[in-house]
mmCIF file of C-alpha atoms in Angstrom:
data_model
loop_
_atom_site.group_PDB
_atom_site.id
_atom_site.type_symbol
_atom_site.label_atom_id
_atom_site.label_comp_id
_atom_site.label_asym_id
_atom_site.label_seq_id
_atom_site.Cartn_x
_atom_site.Cartn_y
_atom_site.Cartn_z
ATOM 1 C CA MET A 29 72.262 -66.747 61.135
ATOM 2 C CA VAL A 30 72.151 -64.665 64.238
ATOM 3 C CA ASP A 31 75.206 -62.092 64.103
ATOM 4 C CA MET A 32 75.886 -58.406 64.978
ATOM 5 C CA ARG A 33 74.086 -57.344 61.791
ATOM 6 C CA THR A 34 70.969 -58.982 63.134
ATOM 7 C CA PHE A 35 71.184 -57.033 66.352
ATOM 8 C CA ARG A 36 72.001 -53.768 64.577
ATOM 9 C CA ASP A 37 68.999 -54.237 62.285
ATOM 10 C CA GLU A 38 66.749 -54.891 65.331
ATOM 11 C CA VAL A 39 68.008 -51.790 66.970
ATOM 12 C CA THR A 40 67.410 -49.643 63.905
ATOM 13 C CA GLY A 41 63.978 -50.878 63.561
ATOM 14 C CA TRP A 42 63.290 -50.384 67.256
ATOM 15 C CA ALA A 43 64.519 -46.736 66.872
ATOM 16 C CA GLY A 44 62.184 -46.398 64.045
ATOM 17 C CA GLY A 45 59.178 -47.265 65.954
ATOM 18 C CA GLY A 46 59.200 -51.051 66.103
ATOM 19 C CA SER A 47 58.784 -53.218 69.105
ATOM 20 C CA GLY A 48 62.464 -53.998 69.545
ATOM 21 C CA GLY A 49 61.241 -57.044 71.410
ATOM 22 C CA SER A 50 64.229 -59.280 70.659
ATOM 23 C CA ALA A 51 66.881 -56.512 71.205
ATOM 24 C CA GLY A 52 67.675 -57.472 74.757
ATOM 25 C CA GLU A 53 67.945 -61.139 73.976
ATOM 26 C CA LEU A 54 70.212 -60.619 70.907
ATOM 27 C CA ALA A 55 72.387 -58.363 73.018
ATOM 28 C CA GLU A 56 72.749 -60.934 75.699
ATOM 29 C CA LEU A 57 73.192 -63.816 73.040
ATOM 30 C CA LEU A 58 75.940 -61.960 71.246
ATOM 31 C CA GLY A 59 77.652 -60.406 74.265
ATOM 32 C CA VAL A 60 77.187 -56.948 73.283
ATOM 33 C CA HIS A 61 78.363 -54.477 76.002
ATOM 34 C CA THR A 62 79.302 -51.397 73.859
ATOM 35 C CA VAL A 63 77.394 -49.547 71.101
ATOM 36 C CA VAL A 64 79.108 -46.956 68.907
ATOM 37 C CA LEU A 65 76.621 -44.337 67.530
ATOM 38 C CA LEU A 66 77.440 -42.932 64.354
ATOM 39 C CA GLU A 67 75.590 -40.253 62.135
ATOM 40 C CA GLY A 68 75.710 -42.271 58.931
ATOM 41 C CA LEU A 69 76.916 -45.162 56.681
ATOM 42 C CA SER A 70 80.041 -43.327 55.595
ATOM 43 C CA ASP A 71 81.318 -43.155 59.236
ATOM 44 C CA LEU A 72 80.471 -46.942 59.609
ATOM 45 C CA ALA A 73 82.530 -47.736 56.555
ATOM 46 C CA ALA A 74 85.488 -45.851 57.997
ATOM 47 C CA VAL A 75 85.219 -47.211 61.561
ATOM 48 C CA GLU A 76 84.916 -50.835 60.165
ATOM 49 C CA ALA A 77 87.874 -50.337 57.671
ATOM 50 C CA LEU A 78 90.193 -48.970 60.468
ATOM 51 C CA ALA A 79 89.255 -51.797 62.821
ATOM 52 C CA ALA A 80 90.038 -54.351 60.164
ATOM 53 C CA ARG A 81 93.388 -52.705 59.361
ATOM 54 C CA ARG A 82 94.227 -53.129 63.103
ATOM 55 C CA GLY A 83 93.222 -56.732 63.073
ATOM 56 C CA ARG A 84 90.200 -56.072 65.309
ATOM 57 C CA ASP A 85 86.933 -57.817 65.149
ATOM 58 C CA LEU A 86 84.571 -55.427 67.062
ATOM 59 C CA ALA A 87 81.635 -57.854 66.822
ATOM 60 C CA ALA A 88 83.644 -60.615 68.459
ATOM 61 C CA GLU A 89 84.790 -57.954 71.092
ATOM 62 C CA GLY A 90 81.040 -57.288 71.899
ATOM 63 C CA VAL A 91 80.973 -53.903 70.224
ATOM 64 C CA CYS A 92 78.201 -52.943 67.923
ATOM 65 C CA VAL A 93 78.624 -49.995 65.485
ATOM 66 C CA VAL A 94 75.204 -48.303 64.635
ATOM 67 C CA PRO A 95 74.746 -45.756 61.979
ATOM 68 C CA MET A 96 71.699 -43.715 62.978
ATOM 69 C CA GLY A 97 70.803 -41.729 59.833
ATOM 70 C CA GLY A 98 71.421 -38.369 61.498
ATOM 71 C CA ALA A 99 72.669 -36.885 64.585
ATOM 72 C CA MET A 100 69.212 -35.730 65.795
ATOM 73 C CA SER A 101 68.427 -39.407 66.380
ATOM 74 C CA VAL A 102 71.068 -39.769 69.026
ATOM 75 C CA GLY A 103 68.678 -39.118 72.047
ATOM 76 C CA ARG A 104 66.300 -41.886 70.654
ATOM 77 C CA TYR A 105 69.117 -44.550 70.374
ATOM 78 C CA ALA A 106 70.620 -43.513 73.690
ATOM 79 C CA GLY A 107 67.264 -44.047 75.495
ATOM 80 C CA LEU A 108 66.824 -47.434 74.021
ATOM 81 C CA LEU A 109 70.293 -48.713 74.511
ATOM 82 C CA GLY A 110 71.828 -46.709 77.473
ATOM 83 C CA PRO A 111 71.133 -46.950 81.210
ATOM 84 C CA SER A 112 67.272 -46.359 80.848
ATOM 85 C CA GLY A 113 67.140 -49.057 78.233
ATOM 86 C CA LEU A 114 69.502 -52.081 77.564
ATOM 87 C CA GLY A 115 72.111 -50.712 79.895
ATOM 88 C CA LEU A 116 74.976 -50.774 77.257
ATOM 89 C CA ARG A 117 77.950 -48.487 77.157
ATOM 90 C CA LEU A 118 77.500 -45.707 74.556
ATOM 91 C CA ILE A 119 80.137 -44.105 72.447
ATOM 92 C CA GLY A 120 79.760 -41.540 69.735
ATOM 93 C CA LEU A 121 81.457 -40.103 66.786
ATOM 94 C CA CYS A 122 80.085 -36.867 65.222
ATOM 95 C CA ASP A 123 80.696 -33.779 63.145
ATOM 96 C CA GLU A 124 81.711 -30.726 65.050
ATOM 97 C CA ARG A 125 78.353 -28.983 64.285
ATOM 98 C CA GLU A 126 76.449 -32.009 65.633
ATOM 99 C CA LYS A 127 78.331 -32.178 69.038
ATOM 100 C CA PRO A 128 75.532 -30.494 70.958
ATOM 101 C CA PHE A 129 73.046 -33.290 70.041
ATOM 102 C CA PHE A 130 75.559 -35.937 71.388
ATOM 103 C CA ASP A 131 76.612 -33.975 74.464
ATOM 104 C CA ARG A 132 72.972 -33.684 75.501
ATOM 105 C CA VAL A 133 72.664 -37.401 75.993
ATOM 106 C CA LEU A 134 76.120 -38.899 76.162
ATOM 107 C CA THR A 135 77.065 -37.279 79.507
ATOM 108 C CA PRO A 136 78.312 -38.927 82.725
ATOM 109 C CA SER A 137 74.993 -38.747 84.168
ATOM 110 C CA SER A 138 73.301 -40.471 81.436
ATOM 111 C CA ALA A 139 75.889 -43.235 80.337
ATOM 112 C CA PRO A 140 78.578 -45.472 81.913
ATOM 113 C CA ARG A 141 82.071 -44.250 80.747
ATOM 114 C CA PRO A 142 80.701 -42.081 77.900
ATOM 115 C CA GLY A 143 82.816 -40.755 75.154
ATOM 116 C CA VAL A 144 82.035 -38.411 72.256
ATOM 117 C CA PHE A 145 84.816 -38.142 69.723
ATOM 118 C CA VAL A 146 84.375 -35.074 67.505
ATOM 119 C CA CYS A 147 85.530 -34.485 63.892
ATOM 120 C CA THR A 148 86.766 -31.061 62.926
ATOM 121 C CA ALA A 149 84.011 -29.997 60.376
ATOM 122 C CA ASP A 150 83.454 -33.655 59.469
ATOM 123 C CA LEU A 151 85.146 -36.911 58.759
ATOM 124 C CA GLU A 152 85.792 -36.239 55.269
ATOM 125 C CA ASP A 153 87.597 -32.990 56.344
ATOM 126 C CA GLU A 154 89.753 -35.166 58.667
ATOM 127 C CA PHE A 155 90.719 -37.405 55.883
ATOM 128 C CA ILE A 156 91.530 -34.476 53.416
ATOM 129 C CA ARG A 157 93.718 -32.795 56.043
ATOM 130 C CA ALA A 158 95.450 -36.121 56.926
ATOM 131 C CA LEU A 159 96.055 -37.155 53.377
ATOM 132 C CA GLY A 160 96.426 -33.884 51.725
ATOM 133 C CA PRO A 161 94.296 -32.895 48.525
ATOM 134 C CA ALA A 162 96.882 -34.190 46.031
ATOM 135 C CA ARG A 163 96.617 -37.750 47.500
ATOM 136 C CA ILE A 164 92.831 -37.592 47.536
ATOM 137 C CA GLU A 165 92.774 -36.636 43.991
ATOM 138 C CA GLU A 166 94.973 -39.539 43.177
ATOM 139 C CA ILE A 167 92.479 -41.952 44.885
ATOM 140 C CA VAL A 168 89.623 -40.309 42.910
ATOM 141 C CA GLN A 169 91.709 -40.945 39.711
ATOM 142 C CA ALA A 170 92.357 -44.557 40.767
ATOM 143 C CA GLU A 171 88.588 -45.132 41.228
ATOM 144 C CA ASP A 172 88.138 -43.977 37.574
ATOM 145 C CA GLU A 173 86.310 -40.850 38.750
ATOM 146 C CA LEU A 174 88.708 -38.244 37.315
ATOM 147 C CA ARG A 175 86.289 -37.083 34.678
ATOM 148 C CA ALA A 176 83.491 -36.698 37.065
ATOM 149 C CA TRP A 177 85.841 -34.601 39.433
ATOM 150 C CA LEU A 178 87.129 -32.384 36.622
ATOM 151 C CA THR A 179 83.520 -31.788 35.453
ATOM 152 C CA PHE A 180 82.605 -30.992 39.110
ATOM 153 C CA MET A 181 85.157 -28.380 39.455
ATOM 154 C CA GLN A 182 83.963 -26.535 36.389
ATOM 155 C CA GLN A 183 80.617 -25.771 38.100
ATOM 156 C CA PRO A 184 80.180 -22.096 38.851
ATOM 157 C CA ALA A 185 79.721 -22.768 42.543
ATOM 158 C CA GLN A 186 83.171 -24.336 42.786
ATOM 159 C CA HIS A 187 85.125 -21.447 41.236
ATOM 160 C CA GLY A 188 87.407 -19.979 43.622
ATOM 161 C CA ARG A 189 86.818 -22.257 46.369
ATOM 162 C CA PRO A 190 89.698 -23.859 48.349
ATOM 163 C CA ARG A 191 90.616 -27.382 46.904
ATOM 164 C CA PRO A 192 89.766 -29.062 50.220
ATOM 165 C CA GLN A 193 86.241 -27.634 50.197
ATOM 166 C CA GLN A 194 85.769 -28.762 46.508
ATOM 167 C CA LEU A 195 86.847 -32.188 47.595
ATOM 168 C CA ARG A 196 84.381 -32.461 50.534
ATOM 169 C CA ARG A 197 81.603 -31.334 48.392
ATOM 170 C CA PHE A 198 82.581 -33.759 45.598
ATOM 171 C CA LEU A 199 82.503 -36.641 47.970
ATOM 172 C CA GLY A 200 78.937 -35.992 48.908
ATOM 173 C CA THR A 201 77.588 -35.250 45.479
ATOM 174 C CA LYS A 202 76.640 -38.899 44.412
ATOM 175 C CA LYS A 203 74.846 -41.497 46.443
ATOM 176 C CA GLY A 204 77.149 -43.923 47.961
ATOM 177 C CA ARG A 205 80.274 -42.120 47.225
ATOM 178 C CA LYS A 206 81.008 -41.018 50.786
ATOM 179 C CA ILE A 207 80.504 -44.669 52.000
ATOM 180 C CA ARG A 208 82.763 -46.065 49.368
ATOM 181 C CA TYR A 209 85.557 -43.384 50.034
ATOM 182 C CA GLY A 210 85.069 -43.871 53.682
ATOM 183 C CA ARG A 211 86.669 -47.161 53.339
ATOM 184 C CA LEU A 212 89.187 -46.140 50.619
ATOM 185 C CA LEU A 213 90.495 -43.144 52.487
ATOM 186 C CA VAL A 214 91.098 -45.257 55.735
ATOM 187 C CA GLU A 215 93.043 -47.789 53.541
ATOM 188 C CA ALA A 216 95.232 -45.004 52.217
ATOM 189 C CA LEU A 217 96.301 -43.688 55.533
ATOM 190 C CA ALA A 218 99.743 -44.214 57.012
ATOM 191 C CA PRO A 219 99.684 -45.325 60.704
ATOM 192 C CA ASP A 220 100.660 -41.847 61.745
ATOM 193 C CA GLN A 221 98.053 -40.253 59.542
ATOM 194 C CA VAL A 222 94.878 -41.700 61.268
ATOM 195 C CA PRO A 223 92.691 -38.833 62.265
ATOM 196 C CA ALA A 224 92.694 -38.344 66.099
ATOM 197 C CA PRO A 225 88.768 -38.717 66.402
ATOM 198 C CA LEU A 226 89.052 -42.274 64.755
ATOM 199 C CA ASP A 227 92.201 -43.198 66.489
ATOM 200 C CA ASP A 228 90.845 -42.282 69.937
ATOM 201 C CA LEU A 229 87.562 -43.881 69.227
ATOM 202 C CA LEU A 230 89.077 -47.323 68.394
ATOM 203 C CA ALA A 231 91.550 -46.878 71.406
ATOM 204 C CA SER A 232 88.602 -46.509 73.694
ATOM 205 C CA LEU A 233 86.873 -49.660 72.806
#
């Protein structure tokens, strides 16, 4: 079955050094006109969860959301998918420290109607500020990870650190945790709590 995941996998392989021979055909077949470039899978989980909450089917709208495995890959993806490649519109979501990598390639001269939406610190920080540490801890407990969280806080490196920083670090300490919580934290947000970078990103599509 040919779907947006097929196109995304083809693009990922192409960026990794593959031929990308069918990428153009797949883009045309699926009606792809916009690609959202993300740093990783946790960002993908959050974007897809927010789109679903708002009743949007990004794939049906011709939007492909692509996790690149790191901000330093943005130039490679932009070259393949932007004006010098498939000619698609490019949008980016990134952490504050990675903004220079995105700005270098997603500028008015290199992409039609570009946009880079920047999280203060990172997306997890945005969620923690939006929901508050106490609500995040409730979600951690609901996921049966209270014991892991309490053990984590006993580590010497965490002593004296502000609770938001502890939570950010905890979310990244186990493989797959950031991806799972990317969805869970979006689902916990009230409509007026959606972090501006995510809200603005969806509004731009």
